[in-house]
Coordinates of C-alpha atoms in Angstrom, one line a residue:
Chain X
M1 CA 19.8 35.4 31.2
L2 CA 23.2 34.4 30.0
P3 CA 24.3 30.8 31.0
V4 CA 27.0 30.5 33.5
W5 CA 30.0 28.6 32.2
G6 CA 32.9 27.3 34.3
T7 CA 36.3 28.8 34.0
A8 CA 38.9 27.1 31.9
A9 CA 41.3 26.8 34.9
V10 CA 41.1 23.7 37.2
L11 CA 38.9 24.5 40.1
T12 CA 40.1 23.8 43.6
A13 CA 38.2 24.0 46.8
P14 CA 38.9 27.2 48.7
P15 CA 40.7 26.7 52.0
A16 CA 38.6 26.7 55.1
P17 CA 39.4 30.3 56.2
L18 CA 38.2 31.6 52.8
L19 CA 34.9 30.0 53.3
S20 CA 34.3 32.0 56.5
T21 CA 36.2 35.2 55.6
G22 CA 34.8 35.7 52.2
Y23 CA 35.9 34.0 49.0
V24 CA 33.8 36.4 47.0
P25 CA 33.8 39.8 48.7
G26 CA 30.4 40.7 50.2
N27 CA 29.0 37.1 50.2
T28 CA 27.9 35.1 53.2
S29 CA 29.6 31.8 54.1
A30 CA 26.6 30.0 52.6
A31 CA 27.0 31.8 49.4
Q32 CA 30.7 30.8 49.4
H33 CA 29.6 27.2 49.5
F34 CA 27.3 27.9 46.6
N35 CA 30.1 29.5 44.7
Y36 CA 32.3 26.4 45.0
M37 CA 29.5 23.9 44.2
L38 CA 28.2 25.9 41.3
F39 CA 31.6 26.3 39.7
H40 CA 32.0 22.6 39.9
I41 CA 28.6 21.9 38.4
T42 CA 29.0 24.4 35.6
K43 CA 32.5 23.2 34.9
E44 CA 31.2 19.7 34.5
L45 CA 28.2 20.7 32.5
N46 CA 30.5 22.9 30.3
N47 CA 32.7 19.9 29.5
V48 CA 29.8 17.6 28.8
L49 CA 27.8 20.1 26.8
V50 CA 30.7 21.3 24.7
A51 CA 31.5 17.6 23.9
A52 CA 27.8 17.2 22.9
G53 CA 28.0 20.2 20.5
V54 CA 26.1 22.7 22.7
S55 CA 27.3 26.2 22.1
Q56 CA 27.6 28.8 24.9
N57 CA 25.8 31.1 22.4
D58 CA 22.7 28.9 22.3
S59 CA 19.7 30.0 24.2
I60 CA 19.1 28.5 27.6
D61 CA 16.1 26.5 26.2
T62 CA 18.2 25.0 23.4
Q63 CA 20.8 24.1 25.9
L64 CA 18.3 22.4 28.2
T65 CA 16.7 20.5 25.3
Q66 CA 20.2 19.3 24.2
S67 CA 20.9 18.4 27.8
I68 CA 17.8 16.2 28.0
R69 CA 18.7 14.5 24.8
L70 CA 22.1 13.9 26.2
L71 CA 20.6 12.2 29.1
L72 CA 18.4 10.2 26.7
N73 CA 21.5 9.3 24.7
S74 CA 19.3 9.4 21.6
T75 CA 19.6 12.3 19.3
I76 CA 17.5 11.7 16.2
I77 CA 18.2 13.3 12.9
S78 CA 16.3 13.2 9.5
S79 CA 18.6 13.5 6.6
S80 CA 19.5 12.2 3.1
G81 CA 22.2 12.4 0.4
V82 CA 25.8 12.5 1.2
I83 CA 26.2 12.3 5.0
S84 CA 29.4 12.4 6.9
V85 CA 28.6 11.5 10.4
T86 CA 30.2 13.8 13.0
A87 CA 27.9 13.0 16.0
T88 CA 29.8 12.1 19.1
S89 CA 26.8 10.8 21.1
D90 CA 24.4 7.9 20.3
T91 CA 22.4 9.1 17.3
T92 CA 19.6 7.7 15.0
Y93 CA 19.6 8.9 11.4
I94 CA 16.3 8.6 9.6
L95 CA 17.3 8.4 5.9
T96 CA 14.5 10.0 4.0
A97 CA 15.9 9.2 0.5
A98 CA 18.9 7.3 -1.0
S99 CA 22.0 8.2 0.9
T100 CA 25.7 7.5 1.1
V101 CA 26.9 7.7 4.7
T102 CA 30.4 7.7 6.0
L103 CA 30.9 6.7 9.7
P104 CA 32.9 9.0 12.0
A105 CA 36.7 8.9 11.7
S106 CA 37.4 9.0 15.4
P107 CA 34.3 7.7 17.3
A108 CA 34.2 7.1 21.0
A109 CA 34.3 3.5 22.2
G110 CA 30.8 2.3 22.8
Q111 CA 29.2 4.9 20.5
R112 CA 26.0 3.6 18.9
L113 CA 24.6 4.8 15.6
T114 CA 21.3 3.6 14.2
F115 CA 20.4 4.1 10.5
K116 CA 16.8 3.7 9.4
A117 CA 15.4 3.8 5.9
K118 CA 12.1 5.8 5.6
T119 CA 11.6 5.0 1.9
N120 CA 12.3 2.3 -0.7
A121 CA 15.7 3.6 -1.6
T122 CA 19.1 2.0 -1.4
S123 CA 21.5 3.6 1.1
T124 CA 25.0 2.6 1.9
I125 CA 26.7 3.1 5.3
S126 CA 30.5 3.0 4.8
A127 CA 33.2 2.6 7.4
N128 CA 35.8 5.3 7.6
A129 CA 39.5 4.6 6.7
G130 CA 40.9 1.8 8.8
Q131 CA 37.5 0.6 10.1
T132 CA 35.4 -2.4 9.3
I133 CA 31.8 -3.3 9.9
G134 CA 31.7 -6.6 11.7
T135 CA 34.5 -9.1 11.9
V136 CA 34.5 -10.4 8.3
G137 CA 36.2 -7.4 6.8
A138 CA 33.1 -5.6 5.4
A139 CA 33.6 -2.0 4.6
S140 CA 29.9 -1.1 4.2
F141 CA 26.4 -2.1 5.1
P142 CA 23.4 -1.4 2.8
L143 CA 19.7 -0.6 3.4
Y144 CA 17.4 -1.6 0.6
A145 CA 13.8 -1.0 1.6
Q146 CA 11.7 1.1 3.8
D147 CA 11.9 0.3 7.5
D148 CA 15.3 -1.5 7.0
Y149 CA 17.6 -0.6 9.9
V150 CA 21.0 -1.3 11.4
T151 CA 22.5 -0.4 14.7
L152 CA 26.3 -0.2 14.9
E153 CA 28.5 0.0 18.0
Y154 CA 32.1 1.0 17.9
D155 CA 34.6 -1.2 19.8
G156 CA 37.1 1.6 20.4
T157 CA 39.7 0.2 18.0
S158 CA 38.6 -0.5 14.5
I159 CA 35.3 -2.4 14.3
W160 CA 31.7 -1.2 14.1
Y161 CA 29.8 -4.2 15.4
V162 CA 26.3 -4.9 14.1
I163 CA 24.2 -5.2 17.3
G164 CA 20.8 -4.8 15.7
T165 CA 19.3 -5.1 12.3
N166 CA 16.1 -6.4 10.6
G167 CA 18.3 -8.0 7.9
P168 CA 18.1 -5.9 4.8
L169 CA 17.1 -8.1 1.9
I170 CA 18.1 -8.2 -1.7
S171 CA 16.3 -10.7 -4.0
S172 CA 15.8 -11.6 -7.7
S173 CA 13.1 -13.4 -9.6
Q174 CA 13.3 -15.9 -12.3
T175 CA 10.6 -16.0 -14.9
G176 CA 12.2 -17.5 -17.9
G177 CA 12.8 -21.1 -18.9
L178 CA 16.3 -22.7 -19.3
T179 CA 17.2 -25.8 -21.2
C180 CA 20.1 -27.5 -19.4
N181 CA 23.4 -28.1 -21.1
N182 CA 24.3 -31.7 -20.1
S183 CA 27.7 -30.4 -18.9
A184 CA 27.5 -32.5 -15.7
A185 CA 29.1 -29.6 -13.9
W186 CA 27.8 -26.8 -11.7
T187 CA 26.6 -24.0 -14.0
A188 CA 24.9 -20.7 -13.4
I189 CA 21.1 -20.9 -14.1
L190 CA 20.8 -17.5 -15.7
N191 CA 21.9 -13.9 -14.9
G192 CA 18.3 -13.3 -14.0
F193 CA 18.8 -15.7 -11.1
A194 CA 21.8 -13.9 -9.7
L195 CA 21.7 -11.3 -6.9
N196 CA 22.8 -7.7 -7.5
S197 CA 22.3 -8.2 -11.2
G198 CA 25.2 -10.6 -11.4
S199 CA 27.6 -8.2 -9.8
N200 CA 29.6 -9.0 -6.7
M201 CA 27.8 -9.0 -3.4
P202 CA 29.7 -7.1 -0.7
I203 CA 31.4 -8.9 2.2
G204 CA 29.1 -9.7 5.1
I205 CA 27.1 -12.5 6.8
Y206 CA 24.0 -13.6 5.0
D207 CA 21.0 -15.8 5.2
L208 CA 20.8 -17.2 1.6
E209 CA 17.7 -18.9 0.3
M210 CA 16.4 -20.1 -3.1
D211 CA 13.0 -21.4 -4.1
L212 CA 12.9 -23.1 -7.5
L213 CA 10.2 -23.0 -9.7
S214 CA 8.8 -26.1 -11.2
T215 CA 11.5 -28.1 -13.0
Y216 CA 11.4 -30.9 -15.5
G217 CA 13.7 -33.8 -15.7
A218 CA 14.0 -36.2 -18.6
A219 CA 13.9 -39.9 -18.1
N220 CA 17.0 -41.4 -16.5
A221 CA 18.3 -37.9 -15.9
L222 CA 19.9 -36.2 -12.9
L223 CA 19.1 -32.6 -12.2
G224 CA 20.4 -30.8 -9.1
F225 CA 20.4 -27.3 -7.7
S226 CA 22.4 -25.2 -5.2
I227 CA 23.1 -21.6 -4.2
G228 CA 26.6 -20.7 -5.4
V229 CA 29.3 -18.2 -4.8
G230 CA 30.4 -18.0 -8.4
T231 CA 30.0 -21.6 -9.6
T232 CA 31.0 -23.1 -6.2
P233 CA 27.9 -24.5 -4.3
V234 CA 27.6 -23.2 -0.8
S235 CA 24.2 -24.6 0.2
P236 CA 22.9 -28.2 0.5
Y237 CA 22.1 -29.6 -2.9
S238 CA 18.5 -30.4 -4.0
G239 CA 18.2 -32.8 -6.8
A240 CA 16.1 -35.4 -8.5
L241 CA 16.9 -38.6 -10.4
Y242 CA 14.1 -39.9 -12.5
G243 CA 13.6 -43.5 -13.7
S244 CA 12.0 -44.6 -16.9
S245 CA 9.6 -41.7 -17.1
P246 CA 10.1 -37.9 -17.0
G247 CA 8.7 -35.8 -14.2
S248 CA 8.8 -32.5 -12.4
F249 CA 9.6 -31.3 -8.9
A250 CA 10.0 -28.2 -6.9
A251 CA 13.1 -27.4 -4.9
H252 CA 14.1 -25.3 -1.9
V253 CA 17.7 -24.8 -0.8
A254 CA 19.1 -22.5 1.9
V255 CA 22.2 -21.7 3.9
K256 CA 21.9 -19.4 7.0
G257 CA 24.6 -17.4 8.5
Y258 CA 26.9 -17.7 5.6
A259 CA 30.1 -15.6 6.0
L260 CA 31.0 -14.1 2.7
T261 CA 34.6 -13.1 3.3
I262 CA 35.5 -12.1 -0.2
A263 CA 33.1 -10.2 -2.5
G264 CA 31.5 -12.6 -4.9
V265 CA 28.6 -13.3 -7.2
I266 CA 25.7 -15.1 -5.4
Q267 CA 23.6 -17.0 -7.8
G268 CA 21.5 -20.1 -8.5
L269 CA 23.4 -23.1 -9.9
Y270 CA 22.3 -26.3 -11.6
Y271 CA 23.9 -29.7 -12.4
S272 CA 22.5 -31.6 -15.3
N273 CA 23.3 -34.7 -17.2
N274 CA 20.7 -34.3 -19.9
V275 CA 19.9 -31.6 -22.3
A276 CA 16.2 -32.4 -22.0
N277 CA 16.2 -31.1 -18.5
L278 CA 14.5 -27.8 -17.9
V279 CA 14.7 -25.1 -15.2
V280 CA 11.5 -23.2 -15.0
Y281 CA 8.8 -25.2 -16.6
N282 CA 6.3 -22.6 -17.2
A283 CA 6.9 -18.9 -16.7
N284 CA 3.2 -18.2 -16.3
Y285 CA 2.6 -20.6 -13.5
S286 CA 5.9 -21.0 -11.8
I287 CA 8.6 -18.5 -10.9
G288 CA 11.5 -18.7 -8.5
R289 CA 13.4 -16.4 -6.2
I290 CA 16.8 -16.2 -4.7
S291 CA 17.4 -13.9 -1.7
A292 CA 20.1 -12.7 0.6
R293 CA 19.4 -11.2 3.9
R294 CA 22.3 -9.3 5.4
I295 CA 22.5 -10.2 9.1
G296 CA 26.0 -9.1 10.1
Chain W
M1 CA 22.9 14.3 51.8
T2 CA 19.2 14.9 51.6
P3 CA 18.3 15.7 48.0
V4 CA 17.3 19.2 47.2
W5 CA 13.8 19.5 45.6
A6 CA 12.5 22.5 43.8
P7 CA 9.5 24.3 45.1
S8 CA 6.2 23.2 43.7
G9 CA 5.5 26.5 42.0
S10 CA 7.0 27.7 38.8
I11 CA 10.4 29.4 39.0
V12 CA 10.5 33.0 37.9
K13 CA 13.6 34.8 36.9
P14 CA 14.2 37.6 39.4
T15 CA 13.9 41.2 38.1
S16 CA 16.9 43.4 37.6
S17 CA 16.0 45.4 40.7
Q18 CA 15.7 42.2 42.7
L19 CA 19.1 41.1 41.4
V20 CA 20.8 44.2 42.5
S21 CA 18.7 44.8 45.7
G22 CA 19.0 41.2 46.9
V23 CA 16.3 38.5 46.8
V24 CA 18.4 36.6 49.3
P25 CA 19.5 39.0 52.0
G26 CA 23.3 39.4 52.1
D27 CA 24.0 38.0 48.7
T28 CA 25.6 40.0 45.9
W29 CA 23.9 40.1 42.4
K30 CA 26.2 37.3 41.3
A31 CA 24.9 35.1 44.1
Q32 CA 21.3 36.1 43.0
N33 CA 22.1 34.8 39.6
W34 CA 23.4 31.6 41.1
D35 CA 20.3 31.2 43.2
Y36 CA 18.2 31.5 40.1
I37 CA 20.3 29.0 38.1
L38 CA 20.5 26.6 41.0
N39 CA 16.7 26.7 41.3
K40 CA 16.4 26.1 37.6
I41 CA 18.7 23.1 37.8
T42 CA 16.9 21.6 40.7
K43 CA 13.5 22.3 39.0
E44 CA 14.7 20.4 35.9
L45 CA 16.0 17.5 38.0
N46 CA 12.7 17.5 39.8
N47 CA 10.8 17.2 36.5
L48 CA 13.2 14.4 35.4
L49 CA 12.9 12.4 38.6
S50 CA 9.1 12.9 38.9
A51 CA 8.7 11.8 35.3
V52 CA 10.3 8.4 36.1
G53 CA 8.4 7.9 39.2
I54 CA 10.8 9.1 41.9
S55 CA 8.9 10.4 44.8
Q56 CA 10.2 13.1 47.2
S57 CA 8.9 10.9 50.0
S58 CA 10.8 7.8 49.0
G59 CA 14.1 7.1 50.8
D60 CA 17.5 8.2 49.6
D61 CA 18.4 4.6 48.5
A62 CA 15.3 4.3 46.4
Q63 CA 16.0 7.7 44.8
T64 CA 19.6 6.8 44.2
S65 CA 18.6 3.5 42.5
K66 CA 16.1 5.2 40.3
A67 CA 18.6 8.0 39.4
I68 CA 21.2 5.4 38.4
S69 CA 18.6 3.6 36.2
L70 CA 17.8 7.0 34.7
I71 CA 21.5 7.6 33.8
R72 CA 21.8 4.1 32.4
N73 CA 18.7 4.6 30.3
S74 CA 17.3 1.3 31.6
L75 CA 14.1 1.7 33.5
V76 CA 12.2 -1.6 33.7
Y77 CA 8.5 -2.0 34.5
S78 CA 7.0 -5.5 34.9
N79 CA 3.3 -5.9 34.9
T80 CA 0.1 -6.4 32.9
W81 CA -1.1 -3.2 31.3
S82 CA -4.2 -1.9 29.9
G83 CA -4.2 1.7 28.7
T84 CA -1.9 4.5 27.9
I85 CA 1.6 4.2 29.4
L86 CA 3.6 7.0 30.9
S87 CA 5.9 9.1 28.8
P88 CA 9.2 8.4 30.5
I89 CA 12.0 10.7 29.6
A90 CA 14.4 7.8 29.8
F91 CA 14.4 4.6 27.8
A92 CA 12.0 2.1 29.3
T93 CA 11.3 -1.6 29.0
Y94 CA 7.9 -2.9 29.7
L95 CA 7.7 -6.6 30.6
F96 CA 4.3 -8.1 29.9
T97 CA 3.4 -10.6 32.7
G98 CA 0.0 -11.1 31.1
A99 CA -2.0 -10.3 28.0
S100 CA -1.8 -6.5 27.7
T101 CA -3.1 -3.7 25.5
V102 CA -0.9 -0.7 25.6
T103 CA -1.3 2.7 24.0
L104 CA 1.9 4.7 23.3
P105 CA 2.4 8.1 24.9
A106 CA 0.7 11.0 23.2
V107 CA 3.6 13.4 23.6
P108 CA 6.8 11.5 23.6
V109 CA 10.3 13.0 23.5
A110 CA 12.2 12.8 20.2
G111 CA 14.6 9.9 20.3
Q112 CA 12.8 8.2 23.1
R113 CA 13.0 4.4 22.9
I114 CA 10.5 2.0 24.5
I115 CA 10.9 -1.8 24.5
F116 CA 8.0 -4.2 25.0
K117 CA 8.8 -7.8 25.9
S118 CA 6.4 -10.7 26.5
L119 CA 7.2 -13.0 29.4
G120 CA 4.6 -15.6 28.4
N121 CA 2.6 -17.1 25.6
Y122 CA -0.1 -14.5 25.3
T123 CA -1.0 -11.9 22.8
S124 CA -0.4 -8.3 23.6
T125 CA -0.9 -5.3 21.4
I126 CA 1.0 -2.0 21.4
S127 CA -1.1 0.7 19.7
A128 CA 0.1 4.1 18.5
N129 CA -1.6 7.2 19.9
S130 CA -3.8 9.4 17.8
G131 CA -1.9 10.8 14.7
Q132 CA 1.0 8.3 15.2
T133 CA 2.1 5.3 13.1
I134 CA 4.4 2.4 13.8
G135 CA 6.9 2.3 11.0
T136 CA 6.4 3.8 7.5
T137 CA 3.7 1.4 6.2
G138 CA 0.8 3.2 8.0
S139 CA 0.5 0.5 10.7
T140 CA -1.0 1.7 13.9
S141 CA -0.2 -1.3 16.1
F142 CA 2.4 -4.0 16.7
S143 CA 1.6 -7.3 18.5
V144 CA 3.7 -9.8 20.4
Y145 CA 2.4 -13.3 20.5
S146 CA 4.8 -15.6 22.3
R147 CA 7.2 -15.6 25.3
D148 CA 10.4 -13.7 24.6
D149 CA 8.8 -11.8 21.7
Y150 CA 10.0 -8.2 21.8
V151 CA 9.9 -4.9 19.9
S152 CA 11.9 -1.8 20.4
L153 CA 10.4 1.5 19.2
E154 CA 12.0 4.9 18.7
W155 CA 10.0 8.1 18.4
D156 CA 11.1 10.4 15.5
G157 CA 9.8 13.6 17.1
T158 CA 7.0 14.0 14.6
S159 CA 4.6 11.1 13.9
I160 CA 6.4 7.8 13.6
W161 CA 7.5 5.2 16.0
Y162 CA 10.3 3.4 14.2
V163 CA 10.9 -0.3 14.8
V164 CA 14.6 -0.4 15.7
G165 CA 14.7 -3.9 17.1
T166 CA 12.5 -7.0 17.1
N167 CA 12.8 -10.8 17.1
G168 CA 9.9 -10.8 14.6
P169 CA 6.8 -12.1 16.3
V170 CA 5.2 -15.0 14.3
L171 CA 1.6 -15.7 13.3
K172 CA 0.9 -19.0 11.7
A173 CA -1.8 -21.2 10.2
N174 CA -1.8 -24.9 9.8
L175 CA -3.6 -27.0 7.1
T176 CA -4.5 -30.4 8.5
A177 CA -7.3 -31.3 6.2
Q178 CA -7.2 -32.3 2.6
A179 CA -8.3 -29.7 0.0
S180 CA -9.5 -31.1 -3.3
C181 CA -8.7 -28.8 -6.2
N182 CA -11.5 -27.5 -8.4
G183 CA -9.9 -27.3 -11.8
S184 CA -11.0 -23.6 -12.1
S185 CA -7.7 -22.6 -13.7
A186 CA -7.8 -19.5 -11.5
W187 CA -6.2 -18.6 -8.2
T188 CA -8.2 -19.9 -5.4
A189 CA -7.8 -19.9 -1.6
I190 CA -6.5 -23.3 -0.4
A191 CA -8.7 -23.3 2.7
N192 CA -9.5 -21.1 5.6
G193 CA -7.2 -23.3 7.6
M194 CA -4.3 -22.0 5.5
A195 CA -5.0 -18.3 6.2
I196 CA -3.1 -16.1 8.6
N197 CA -5.1 -14.6 11.5
G198 CA -8.0 -17.0 11.0
G199 CA -8.8 -15.5 7.6
S200 CA -9.1 -11.9 9.0
N201 CA -7.1 -9.1 7.7
L202 CA -3.5 -8.9 8.6
L203 CA -2.4 -5.4 9.7
P204 CA 0.0 -3.3 7.6
G205 CA 3.7 -3.9 8.3
V206 CA 6.8 -5.6 6.9
Y207 CA 6.6 -9.4 6.9
D208 CA 8.6 -12.5 6.1
L209 CA 6.1 -14.9 4.6
E210 CA 6.7 -18.6 4.2
M211 CA 4.6 -21.6 3.4
D212 CA 5.3 -25.3 3.2
L213 CA 2.8 -27.9 2.1
C214 CA 2.4 -31.0 0.2
G215 CA 0.5 -31.5 -3.1
Y216 CA -0.5 -34.3 -5.4
A217 CA -1.2 -33.8 -9.1
W218 CA -2.8 -36.1 -11.4
Y219 CA -1.0 -37.0 -14.6
S220 CA -1.1 -35.4 -18.1
T221 CA -3.6 -32.6 -17.1
G222 CA -2.5 -32.1 -13.6
L223 CA -0.7 -28.8 -13.6
L224 CA -0.9 -27.6 -10.0
S225 CA 0.6 -24.3 -8.8
V226 CA 0.7 -22.9 -5.3
A227 CA 1.7 -19.5 -3.9
I228 CA 1.3 -17.2 -0.9
G229 CA -1.5 -14.7 -1.7
N230 CA -2.5 -11.2 -0.7
G231 CA -6.1 -12.0 -1.1
L232 CA -6.1 -14.0 -4.3
N233 CA -3.0 -12.2 -5.8
P234 CA 0.2 -14.2 -5.8
I235 CA 2.9 -12.3 -4.0
S236 CA 5.5 -15.1 -3.4
N237 CA 7.4 -17.3 -5.8
I238 CA 5.0 -19.6 -7.5
V239 CA 5.8 -23.3 -7.4
A240 CA 4.2 -25.6 -9.9
N241 CA 4.0 -29.4 -10.3
A242 CA 3.4 -30.5 -13.8
P243 CA 3.8 -34.2 -14.3
T244 CA 3.5 -35.6 -17.8
T245 CA 3.0 -39.4 -17.8
I246 CA 3.0 -40.2 -14.1
E247 CA 1.3 -38.9 -11.1
V248 CA 3.5 -37.2 -8.6
M249 CA 3.3 -36.0 -5.0
V250 CA 5.7 -33.2 -4.2
P251 CA 6.5 -30.8 -1.3
F252 CA 6.1 -27.2 -2.0
H253 CA 7.9 -24.3 -0.5
C254 CA 6.9 -20.7 -1.1
S255 CA 8.4 -17.6 0.5
I256 CA 8.7 -13.8 0.2
K257 CA 10.9 -12.0 2.7
G258 CA 10.5 -8.3 3.6
Y259 CA 7.1 -8.0 2.1
I260 CA 5.6 -4.6 2.6
L261 CA 2.0 -4.9 3.4
S262 CA 0.8 -1.3 3.0
A263 CA -3.0 -2.0 3.3
A264 CA -4.6 -4.5 5.7
A265 CA -5.4 -7.8 3.8
V266 CA -6.0 -11.5 4.1
I267 CA -2.7 -13.4 3.7
Q268 CA -3.3 -17.0 2.7
G269 CA -2.2 -19.9 0.7
I270 CA -3.6 -20.0 -2.8
Y271 CA -3.6 -22.6 -5.6
W272 CA -4.2 -22.8 -9.4
A273 CA -5.3 -26.2 -10.7
Q274 CA -6.1 -27.4 -14.2
S275 CA -7.6 -30.6 -12.9
A276 CA -10.1 -31.4 -10.2
N277 CA -7.9 -34.5 -9.6
S278 CA -5.2 -32.5 -7.9
F279 CA -5.0 -32.3 -4.1
I280 CA -3.3 -30.1 -1.6
Q281 CA -2.0 -32.2 1.3
Y282 CA -2.7 -35.8 0.3
N283 CA -2.6 -37.4 3.7
T284 CA -3.3 -35.7 7.0
T285 CA -1.2 -38.1 8.9
N286 CA 2.0 -38.0 6.9
C287 CA 2.0 -34.5 5.4
G288 CA 1.1 -31.2 6.9
G289 CA 1.2 -27.7 5.8
I290 CA 2.1 -24.4 7.5
L291 CA 2.0 -20.8 6.6
T292 CA 3.8 -18.2 8.7
A293 CA 4.0 -14.5 8.8
R294 CA 6.9 -13.0 10.8
R295 CA 6.5 -9.2 11.5
V296 CA 9.9 -7.6 10.9
G297 CA 9.0 -4.0 10.7

């Protein structure tokens, strides 16, 4: 059976006489009422379904399935590669491999899109021209590991707000030793202790955290640590000042909800007043890690 | 207006002869088509409403309220459950008013989302149905432990309930007794008290793992390292204390975020000591230790 679609013209209620005298020749008055109501229903359904991408040429079963999904507001699509999102309803994209996604150019206010990584591959969701993700000016949001996800909602003007995420994580490990330089200034520990291999981290809001390895300070020496944007400390400092004898200590520094408004290198920093100070005492028994969790 | 309910039997498309001869006396073939379509629509509405618990015998106001909830995708059930939940067509939120064991629907709709939320401090477990997993790590269940814990799951239409929202329910273990190191120069469990889940396997999933504790190392030969272990394999950063000519007591902090546990295992604190004169947690009054596992996926 072919589906019934409303006419393009605006429907108006037939005048009372037509309902009794025969709006459609040969029909009863009851059928006239049906005519009027059905045209209204099909017209509304037509508008909704066409907006949701349902073709008049689809089978009735396909149309019903799509209609139920429309009620659910939850189309779910598995895809990968280069994806240009055209969905106009709320949609979840399961990214089955590394993907580069561009958000819709003209989304509806309130539209929600969820992106979920199925594998350990990096995918990037990018805003369209004139849009940002969040309020700090970010143009993209990455997923790094399987089960990472982010849900975005469009505000109707220019911002995709992050309204749900597990906080995709990027981290690095430090396994080498470093002799300090006695510069008495904040200095990068090593490139190996910088996120994103020492390249800029994209704009966004992050939970930053660093665990330091065992460290060794010479007698009468000061050794401090911090997380830095470039060589500017952004976390609380962790340091030690030894007396007449050398010693070692472990350090943990963190800053949560840090708004990175300009792309920059996130890395571990140290401050040392003695060349006998070491960062990473023993690579076999102590390693460190710096991590950034994207939360907005 | 009294709602129209479809007949209980299946709806059969009228034959061509019925369409032209008139199933409903007095109607034209066009009206016959409309009768059929109208029945089809009301049948589908009937299925939808019945699936979300709307009874034909309930009043108009109750039906209207449920229908609005259906449109808003926000059905809420509050109770203590044990068993397989319904397969609502709409999004649904289950509020646990007591410890519950829930099995997810066997035949959910693609894209269906279900939220589970604990209203109190009790453990409830949401289990996948046969042939289903929760997330991509092979996990078959997800637990909430504390009040306001929640998880939102979305069905992919094939076999996976994806976690699309959670506060990250936490399991933790405290070390309150002193553990003397054994000088074995091999990774060793700190103590049963510093093992998640009472030393039993932790289920597959994605976790944020974190451990704080205090250690004391003897001088000269007192290298003492600590880490979070999957069994006895270090999986976090390894923090070491290696004094030279003095004895030192230091706080340790180990963590690994987003750890993918793909096979059930014991997650615990572990140490590596060169000397039996090293201690984990020197003083039970003034220093404690804690290991936490936050389920994030």
